[in-house]
Short mmCIF file of C-alpha atoms in Angstrom, two decimals:
data_model
loop_
_atom_site.label_atom_id
_atom_site.label_comp_id
_atom_site.label_asym_id
_atom_site.label_seq_id
_atom_site.Cartn_x
_atom_site.Cartn_y
_atom_site.Cartn_z
CA MET A 225 99.34 87.21 85.18
CA SER A 226 98.56 88.70 88.33
CA ASP A 227 97.41 92.17 88.74
CA GLY A 228 94.66 94.41 87.65
CA GLY A 229 93.81 98.06 87.60
CA GLY A 230 97.14 99.45 88.69
CA ARG A 231 99.64 96.79 87.85
CA HIS A 232 99.36 94.07 85.28
CA SER A 233 101.23 90.99 84.34
CA ARG A 234 101.23 88.99 81.22
CA HIS A 235 101.56 85.34 80.42
CA ALA A 236 103.60 85.32 77.24
CA ALA A 237 103.52 82.77 74.45
CA ARG A 238 107.11 81.71 74.11
CA ARG A 239 108.14 79.28 71.44
CA ARG A 240 107.57 75.91 73.06
CA SER A 241 109.58 72.74 72.95
CA ARG A 242 107.40 69.67 72.49
CA VAL A 243 109.09 68.19 75.55
CA TRP A 244 108.68 71.18 77.84
CA PRO A 245 106.17 73.98 77.32
CA VAL A 246 107.81 76.99 78.92
CA LEU A 247 105.17 79.68 79.39
CA LEU A 248 106.31 83.23 80.01
CA SER A 249 104.55 85.58 82.38
CA LEU A 250 105.52 89.21 82.30
CA VAL A 251 104.15 91.85 84.61
CA LEU A 252 103.44 95.19 83.06
CA ILE A 253 103.58 98.08 85.42
CA ALA A 254 100.76 100.45 84.56
CA ALA A 255 100.86 104.18 85.09
CA ALA A 256 100.34 105.33 88.66
CA VAL A 257 96.72 105.97 89.47
CA GLY A 258 97.32 109.26 91.27
CA GLY A 259 95.56 110.96 88.40
CA GLY A 260 92.40 109.05 89.27
CA LEU A 261 90.83 109.92 92.57
CA TYR A 262 93.17 112.85 92.78
CA LEU A 263 92.41 114.31 89.37
CA HIS A 264 89.88 116.73 90.81
CA ARG A 265 92.61 118.48 92.76
CA SER A 266 94.41 119.80 89.70
CA SER A 267 91.15 121.02 88.19
CA GLN A 268 89.53 122.39 91.33
CA ARG A 269 90.78 125.93 90.70
CA ASN A 270 89.28 125.93 87.21
CA GLN A 271 86.08 124.46 88.56
CA ASP A 272 85.77 127.13 91.25
CA ALA A 273 86.45 129.85 88.74
CA ALA A 274 83.84 128.46 86.38
CA ALA A 275 81.29 128.24 89.15
CA ALA A 276 81.79 131.91 89.88
CA GLY A 277 81.48 132.94 86.21
CA PRO A 278 78.58 135.19 85.20
CA SER A 279 77.23 132.70 82.65
CA THR A 280 76.89 129.87 85.19
CA PRO A 281 73.29 129.44 86.40
CA ALA A 282 72.59 129.29 90.09
CA ILE A 283 72.59 125.62 91.03
CA ASP A 284 71.69 124.17 94.39
CA LEU A 285 74.65 121.82 94.78
CA ALA A 286 72.98 119.74 97.48
CA ALA A 287 69.87 119.33 95.33
CA ARG A 288 72.01 118.42 92.32
CA SER A 289 73.91 115.81 94.29
CA ALA A 290 70.68 114.32 95.61
CA ALA A 291 69.11 114.24 92.14
CA VAL A 292 72.14 112.59 90.54
CA ASN A 293 72.30 110.08 93.40
CA GLN A 294 68.70 109.16 92.61
CA VAL A 295 69.63 108.62 88.95
CA LEU A 296 72.55 106.39 89.95
CA GLN A 297 70.43 104.43 92.39
CA ARG A 298 67.70 103.89 89.81
CA ARG A 299 70.23 102.58 87.30
CA ALA A 300 71.75 100.14 89.79
CA GLN A 301 68.35 98.91 90.90
CA ALA A 302 67.26 98.53 87.28
CA VAL A 303 70.15 96.16 86.62
CA LEU A 304 69.40 94.10 89.72
CA THR A 305 65.70 93.82 88.86
CA GLY A 306 66.03 93.51 85.08
CA ASN A 307 64.21 96.74 84.19
CA GLU A 308 65.79 98.05 80.98
CA GLN A 309 63.38 100.97 80.59
CA GLU A 310 64.26 102.22 84.06
CA PHE A 311 67.96 101.91 83.23
CA VAL A 312 67.72 104.21 80.22
CA ALA A 313 64.97 106.48 81.58
CA ASP A 314 67.52 109.13 82.63
CA VAL A 315 69.60 108.91 79.44
CA ASP A 316 69.29 111.78 76.96
CA PRO A 317 66.70 110.44 74.46
CA ALA A 318 67.95 112.82 71.77
CA ASP A 319 71.27 110.98 71.64
CA THR A 320 70.16 107.76 69.99
CA LYS A 321 73.69 106.34 69.85
CA LEU A 322 74.16 106.87 73.60
CA VAL A 323 70.79 105.23 74.27
CA ALA A 324 71.76 102.25 72.11
CA ARG A 325 75.09 101.88 73.93
CA GLN A 326 73.32 102.05 77.26
CA ARG A 327 70.89 99.32 76.20
CA THR A 328 73.86 97.14 75.24
CA LEU A 329 75.47 97.94 78.58
CA PHE A 330 72.30 96.92 80.39
CA ALA A 331 72.09 93.62 78.50
CA ASN A 332 75.74 92.93 79.31
CA LEU A 333 75.42 93.80 82.99
CA ARG A 334 72.41 91.56 83.42
CA GLN A 335 74.44 88.50 82.40
CA PHE A 336 77.09 88.91 85.10
CA GLY A 337 74.79 88.15 88.04
CA PHE A 338 75.45 90.88 90.57
CA ALA A 339 74.83 90.12 94.21
CA LYS A 340 75.40 93.83 94.91
CA LEU A 341 75.61 96.88 92.66
CA GLY A 342 75.76 100.61 93.36
CA TYR A 343 77.22 103.85 92.01
CA GLN A 344 78.74 106.64 94.09
CA GLN A 345 79.67 110.19 93.07
CA LEU A 346 83.32 110.91 93.82
CA ALA A 347 84.49 114.30 92.58
CA GLN A 348 83.25 116.92 90.15
CA GLN A 349 85.47 117.79 87.21
CA TYR A 350 85.49 120.75 84.84
CA ASP A 351 86.18 120.97 81.14
CA ASP A 352 85.32 124.14 79.27
CA ALA A 353 84.78 122.42 75.92
CA ILE A 354 82.36 119.92 77.47
CA ALA A 355 80.55 122.68 79.34
CA GLN A 356 80.10 124.61 76.10
CA LYS A 357 78.82 121.48 74.36
CA TYR A 358 76.15 120.62 76.91
CA GLY A 359 75.39 123.99 78.43
CA PRO A 360 76.12 125.91 81.63
CA SER A 361 74.50 123.31 83.91
CA THR A 362 76.97 120.61 82.77
CA TYR A 363 77.98 118.36 85.63
CA LEU A 364 81.03 116.18 84.91
CA VAL A 365 81.69 113.73 87.75
CA ALA A 366 83.91 110.75 88.53
CA VAL A 367 81.88 107.78 89.73
CA ALA A 368 82.79 104.66 91.69
CA MET A 369 80.96 101.52 90.66
CA GLU A 370 80.78 99.17 93.64
CA TYR A 371 79.71 95.63 92.86
CA GLN A 372 79.98 92.01 93.87
CA LEU A 373 79.58 89.20 91.35
CA ARG A 374 77.52 86.41 92.86
CA GLY A 375 79.69 83.37 93.59
CA ILE A 376 82.82 85.13 92.30
CA ASP A 377 83.85 88.17 94.33
CA LEU A 378 84.42 87.32 97.99
CA VAL A 379 83.83 90.96 98.97
CA PRO A 380 82.37 94.02 97.20
CA VAL A 381 84.88 95.64 94.83
CA ARG A 382 85.16 99.04 93.16
CA ALA A 383 85.88 100.35 89.67
CA MET A 384 85.86 103.85 88.19
CA LEU A 385 84.04 105.60 85.39
CA GLY A 386 82.86 109.12 84.61
CA TYR A 387 79.46 110.56 83.74
CA THR A 388 78.32 113.86 82.27
CA PHE A 389 74.92 115.16 83.37
CA SER A 390 72.95 118.18 82.22
CA ARG A 391 69.89 119.80 83.81
CA ARG A 392 66.85 120.16 81.62
CA SER A 393 64.40 123.06 81.73
CA ASN A 394 62.04 120.98 83.88
CA GLY A 395 64.82 120.61 86.47
CA ARG A 396 65.53 116.98 85.64
CA TRP A 397 69.15 115.82 85.44
CA MET A 398 69.91 113.66 82.41
CA LEU A 399 72.92 111.51 81.53
CA VAL A 400 74.34 113.02 78.32
CA SER A 401 77.69 111.19 78.08
CA ASP A 402 79.51 108.30 79.73
CA SER A 403 82.93 108.81 78.12
CA ASP A 404 83.97 112.45 78.57
CA LEU A 405 86.14 111.61 81.59
CA ASP A 406 87.74 108.43 80.27
CA LYS A 407 91.10 110.00 79.44
CA ARG A 408 91.43 111.51 82.92
CA LEU A 409 90.62 108.34 84.83
CA PRO A 410 93.16 105.74 86.00
CA ARG A 411 94.29 103.16 83.49
CA GLY A 412 91.71 100.43 83.18
CA SER A 413 88.73 102.62 84.12
CA HIS A 414 85.57 102.27 82.02
CA GLU A 415 87.21 99.26 80.35
CA GLU A 416 85.35 96.48 82.14
CA ALA A 417 84.15 93.47 80.16
CA TRP A 418 80.62 94.88 80.10
CA ASP A 419 81.75 98.22 78.62
CA PHE A 420 82.29 96.93 75.07
CA GLY A 421 80.00 95.29 72.51
CA PRO A 422 77.45 92.55 73.24
CA VAL A 423 78.99 89.79 75.35
CA LEU A 424 78.22 86.23 76.37
CA VAL A 425 78.85 85.23 79.99
CA LYS A 426 79.24 81.56 80.96
CA ARG A 427 79.55 80.31 84.51
CA ALA A 428 80.58 77.24 86.44
CA SER A 429 81.45 76.75 90.09
CA ARG A 430 84.04 79.43 90.97
CA VAL A 431 84.43 80.29 87.29
CA LEU A 432 83.11 83.11 85.10
CA VAL A 433 84.07 83.46 81.43
CA VAL A 434 83.27 86.41 79.14
CA VAL A 435 83.40 86.23 75.34
CA GLU A 436 81.63 88.03 72.50
CA GLN A 437 78.10 87.00 71.66
CA GLY A 438 78.15 83.97 69.39
CA GLN A 439 81.44 82.58 70.75
CA ASP A 440 79.76 79.71 72.60
CA ALA A 441 82.37 77.11 71.69
CA LEU A 442 85.20 79.28 72.95
CA ALA A 443 83.30 80.03 76.15
CA ASN A 444 82.66 76.34 76.85
CA LYS A 445 86.31 75.49 76.22
CA LEU A 446 87.51 78.23 78.56
CA VAL A 447 85.05 77.21 81.26
CA ALA A 448 86.35 73.63 81.22
CA MET A 449 89.99 74.73 81.35
CA SER A 450 89.25 77.29 84.04
CA ARG A 451 87.61 74.71 86.27
CA ASN A 452 90.70 72.49 86.09
CA ALA A 453 92.98 75.47 86.73
CA VAL A 454 90.95 76.67 89.72
CA GLN A 455 91.06 73.18 91.22
CA ALA A 456 94.82 72.98 90.66
CA VAL A 457 95.55 76.28 92.40
CA SER A 458 93.15 75.47 95.25
CA LYS A 459 94.91 72.16 95.78
CA ASN A 460 98.51 73.28 95.37
CA TRP A 461 98.77 76.79 96.75
CA PRO A 462 99.90 76.75 100.41
CA GLY A 463 96.90 77.09 102.69
CA GLY A 464 94.55 76.57 99.78
CA TRP A 465 92.61 79.15 97.82
CA ASN A 466 88.85 79.67 97.88
CA GLY A 467 88.65 82.43 95.29
CA SER A 468 87.38 82.27 91.73
CA GLY A 469 88.71 82.53 88.20
CA VAL A 470 87.32 85.25 85.93
CA VAL A 471 88.51 84.98 82.32
CA ILE A 472 87.77 87.76 79.84
CA ALA A 473 88.36 86.70 76.23
CA LEU A 474 87.12 89.53 74.02
CA ALA A 475 88.32 90.74 70.62
CA ASP A 476 88.99 94.19 72.11
CA LYS A 477 92.69 94.88 72.53
CA VAL A 478 92.46 97.09 75.64
CA VAL A 479 90.40 95.67 78.51
CA ARG A 480 90.80 96.50 82.22
CA GLY A 481 94.18 98.08 81.45
CA ALA A 482 95.53 94.98 79.70
CA ASP A 483 96.84 96.58 76.53
CA TYR A 484 97.30 94.24 73.58
CA SER A 485 97.58 97.10 71.11
CA GLN A 486 101.26 97.38 72.02
CA PRO A 487 103.27 95.39 69.46
CA LYS A 488 105.24 93.25 71.93
CA ASN A 489 102.16 92.39 73.96
CA ALA A 490 100.14 91.65 70.85
CA GLU A 491 102.78 89.23 69.59
CA ASP A 492 104.04 87.53 72.74
CA ALA A 493 101.47 87.70 75.50
CA LEU A 494 98.87 85.06 76.22
CA ALA A 495 97.13 86.63 79.19
CA MET A 496 97.33 89.29 81.87
CA ALA A 497 95.80 89.25 85.33
CA THR A 498 94.44 92.68 86.20
CA PHE A 499 93.90 93.92 89.76
CA VAL A 500 90.47 94.16 91.34
CA TYR A 501 90.21 96.64 94.20
CA ARG A 502 88.37 96.60 97.50
CA THR A 503 89.20 100.29 97.79
CA LEU A 504 90.39 102.35 94.84
CA PRO A 505 93.91 103.80 94.69
CA GLY A 506 93.90 107.01 96.70
CA GLU A 507 90.84 106.22 98.83
CA VAL A 508 92.57 104.51 101.75
CA THR A 509 96.08 103.86 100.47
CA GLY A 510 97.97 105.25 97.51
CA GLU A 511 98.01 101.87 95.80
CA GLY A 512 94.51 100.82 96.73
CA GLU A 513 93.53 97.66 98.55
CA ARG A 514 93.45 94.67 96.22
CA THR A 515 91.11 91.78 96.66
CA ASP A 516 91.91 89.57 93.63
CA SER A 517 92.34 89.81 89.85
CA TYR A 518 90.46 89.13 86.63
CA VAL A 519 92.37 87.48 83.79
CA VAL A 520 92.28 89.09 80.33
CA LEU A 521 93.35 86.97 77.34
CA ASN A 522 95.19 88.30 74.32
CA PRO A 523 92.66 88.27 71.44
CA ASN A 524 95.48 87.32 69.07
CA ASN A 525 96.45 84.23 71.09
CA ARG A 526 93.21 82.91 72.55
CA SER A 527 93.68 79.57 70.78
CA LYS A 528 97.04 79.05 72.53
CA VAL A 529 95.71 79.30 76.07
CA ASP A 530 95.47 76.06 78.02
CA ALA A 531 94.67 75.05 81.59
CA ARG A 532 98.31 75.52 82.64
CA THR A 533 98.24 79.10 81.36
CA LEU A 534 95.17 79.74 83.48
CA ALA A 535 96.65 78.01 86.53
CA HIS A 536 99.59 80.40 86.32
CA GLU A 537 97.21 83.36 86.11
CA PHE A 538 94.97 82.11 88.90
CA THR A 539 98.02 81.74 91.15
CA HIS A 540 98.51 85.46 90.66
CA VAL A 541 94.83 85.95 91.47
CA ALA A 542 95.27 83.96 94.68
CA THR A 543 98.27 86.03 95.77
CA ALA A 544 97.04 89.46 94.64
CA PRO A 545 95.60 90.38 98.08
CA TYR A 546 98.96 89.87 99.78
CA GLY A 547 100.42 93.16 98.56
CA PRO A 548 102.72 94.57 95.86
CA TYR A 549 106.21 94.18 97.33
CA ALA A 550 107.26 90.56 96.75
CA PRO A 551 110.35 90.19 94.52
CA ARG A 552 109.44 89.53 90.91
CA TRP A 553 111.34 86.22 90.97
CA MET A 554 109.00 85.06 93.75
CA VAL A 555 105.82 86.36 92.08
CA GLU A 556 106.50 84.71 88.74
CA GLY A 557 108.39 81.74 90.16
CA ALA A 558 105.46 80.79 92.39
CA ALA A 559 102.96 81.05 89.53
CA THR A 560 105.19 78.99 87.24
CA TYR A 561 105.77 76.41 89.99
CA VAL A 562 102.03 75.81 90.34
CA GLU A 563 101.56 75.91 86.57
CA PHE A 564 104.00 73.02 86.07
CA LEU A 565 102.56 70.70 88.74
CA PRO A 566 100.38 67.71 87.77
CA MET A 567 96.95 68.92 86.68
CA ALA A 568 93.68 67.32 85.64
CA GLY A 569 93.37 67.16 81.87
CA GLN A 570 97.05 67.97 81.31
CA LYS A 571 99.97 65.66 80.60
CA ASP A 572 102.54 65.55 83.42
CA LEU A 573 105.74 67.43 82.66
CA ALA A 574 109.33 66.21 82.84
CA ILE A 575 110.24 68.17 85.95
CA GLY A 576 113.56 66.43 86.61
CA GLN A 577 114.83 67.06 83.10
CA TYR A 578 113.65 70.66 83.16
CA ARG A 579 115.42 71.28 86.46
CA LEU A 580 118.65 69.95 84.95
CA ASP A 581 118.17 72.07 81.82
CA VAL A 582 117.66 75.25 83.84
CA ARG A 583 120.71 74.60 85.95
CA THR A 584 122.99 73.99 82.97
CA LYS A 585 121.55 76.50 80.51
CA TYR A 586 120.71 79.44 82.78
CA LEU A 587 122.01 79.10 86.34
CA ALA A 588 125.55 78.50 85.18
CA ASN A 589 125.59 81.81 83.33
CA VAL A 590 124.29 84.27 85.93
CA THR A 591 125.57 85.69 89.21
CA ALA A 592 122.32 86.48 91.03
CA LEU A 593 118.59 85.90 91.09
CA PRO A 594 116.65 87.91 88.48
CA ALA A 595 116.39 91.56 89.53
CA ASP A 596 113.05 93.36 89.44
CA ALA A 597 114.41 96.16 87.25
CA THR A 598 115.68 93.86 84.49
CA PHE A 599 113.35 90.88 84.92
CA PHE A 600 111.42 91.40 81.71
CA ASP A 601 114.44 92.49 79.67
CA GLN A 602 115.93 89.06 80.34
CA ALA A 603 112.70 87.10 80.37
CA ASP A 604 114.11 84.00 78.66
CA SER A 605 116.31 83.35 81.69
CA SER A 606 114.31 85.15 84.40
CA TYR A 607 111.33 82.82 84.32
CA PRO A 608 113.24 79.50 84.40
CA LEU A 609 115.53 80.78 87.17
CA SER A 610 112.54 82.01 89.17
CA TRP A 611 110.90 78.62 88.84
CA LEU A 612 114.15 76.97 89.98
CA ALA A 613 114.27 79.17 93.09
CA LEU A 614 110.69 78.27 94.04
CA ASP A 615 111.26 74.60 93.26
CA TYR A 616 114.17 74.68 95.70
CA LEU A 617 112.18 76.55 98.39
CA PHE A 618 109.18 74.23 98.20
CA THR A 619 111.42 71.16 98.30
CA ARG A 620 113.66 72.30 101.16
CA PHE A 621 111.30 74.35 103.35
CA GLY A 622 107.85 73.04 102.48
CA PRO A 623 104.72 74.79 101.23
CA THR A 624 103.65 76.32 104.56
CA GLU A 625 106.91 78.20 105.00
CA VAL A 626 106.95 79.30 101.37
CA GLY A 627 103.40 80.60 101.63
CA THR A 628 104.17 82.52 104.81
CA LEU A 629 107.33 83.95 103.28
CA TYR A 630 105.43 85.11 100.20
CA ARG A 631 102.78 86.85 102.31
CA GLU A 632 105.33 88.72 104.38
CA LEU A 633 107.47 89.75 101.43
CA ALA A 634 104.41 90.94 99.52
CA SER A 635 103.08 93.01 102.39
CA LEU A 636 106.31 94.19 104.05
CA GLY A 637 109.20 93.77 101.59
CA VAL A 638 109.31 97.40 100.51
CA THR A 639 113.09 97.72 100.39
CA GLN A 640 115.96 95.31 99.84
CA LYS A 641 116.77 95.63 103.53
CA ASP A 642 113.22 94.58 104.38
CA ARG A 643 113.41 91.64 102.00
CA ASP A 644 116.69 90.44 103.46
CA ARG A 645 115.35 90.71 107.01
CA ILE A 646 112.22 88.72 106.18
CA MET A 647 114.14 86.03 104.32
CA LEU A 648 116.69 85.69 107.11
CA GLU A 649 113.87 85.28 109.60
CA HIS A 650 112.16 82.53 107.62
CA LEU A 651 114.95 80.83 105.69
CA GLY A 652 118.14 81.79 107.43
CA MET A 653 119.43 83.27 104.17
CA THR A 654 119.03 86.40 102.07
CA GLU A 655 118.31 86.50 98.33
CA ALA A 656 122.06 86.33 97.73
CA GLY A 657 122.24 83.33 100.04
CA LEU A 658 119.41 81.64 98.19
CA PHE A 659 121.28 82.06 94.92
CA ARG A 660 124.38 80.48 96.45
CA ALA A 661 122.21 77.60 97.70
CA LEU A 662 120.91 77.07 94.16
CA LYS A 663 124.47 76.94 92.88
CA ALA A 664 125.47 74.47 95.56
CA ALA A 665 122.48 72.23 94.81
CA ALA A 666 123.36 72.23 91.12
CA ALA A 667 126.96 71.24 91.88
CA ALA A 668 126.01 68.42 94.26
#
């Protein structure tokens, strides 16, 4: 439910009581992205050796870079202006399957409505098998796609992919593959919604929904629910939220790093919110600078998603820019707190009864707030207890203080000592003190 690109969370479909729909949200920690922008370092020695080999033709590196930049610029401009022929003009015409995929990619990209779009070469790679396949002029390069979806992304954001180019006898550089680097790139790279089969994009104010072509009814349903969820988060999150909700509901099981091919995810999860980056991991900071998240639905459970599910996910979207260090009980508790508030188009929930149920069923049987390390192993109790903690904080300290606390914990709460210091400053109690306060409130 919250993150994308480097860290992901999931909104799980727990068995629901008809009185109280308890929706799980589990955050999946993806592999570190050090292999992404840094992957050229481990291969640089091989690359240098290959460049010095006797079979390697003399290549003017500056001219190659300039020529490939022109290809990338033409492709970006072609999308912005709607020129399909220009988009595929530099694609190897002998590879009819690649050309067909690129035409599908173009048609997909055109639907998203980019305010800005560009591609930037990052770092050359080397792979002997690929070089032998395409010839000694093979140029394998990681590429940053920088874009801004009109009316959706508040700032330009970046994603990664990889291209393989080869120089023809006339000196022209042609795109011969767009997938050779996929396994070396960070998790989620080249897995954007536009990278799969033909899609349908539907929009509303502050909402963008992606489904497969022909899924108009699903798209319309998700747009309506997303609008209600965006309004709910904007109204209820401390300080408001002016971002947007992107919902990707494709049949593909791995999209933007949300992996629904894993058995537990495929069975339990409803949705994951996947990080969107202002700067990629490794460019400015090791973790990258997040700007928001896009929500990816589980293709097995799309029919179970409702506006409350999306409100939970969009709360993660709203808080994604704060940073990665907030305790998991606060991250998921805050999203669940907003999810359970009154919402347009949704029946109000029995909050008082749920609070009593959590106190008697879960609080009475634990000795501390849910720990990050075991949060998901004990999800049945972790989520209700996290909601209870946030319910207490909002009630006692008010939304402004809770919002400020969240921001500081997310940006500065690196260690337990840091977390305790921040909580003492804002609440006059540590996490342990908060747990004792919950116990005392339950006994009153």
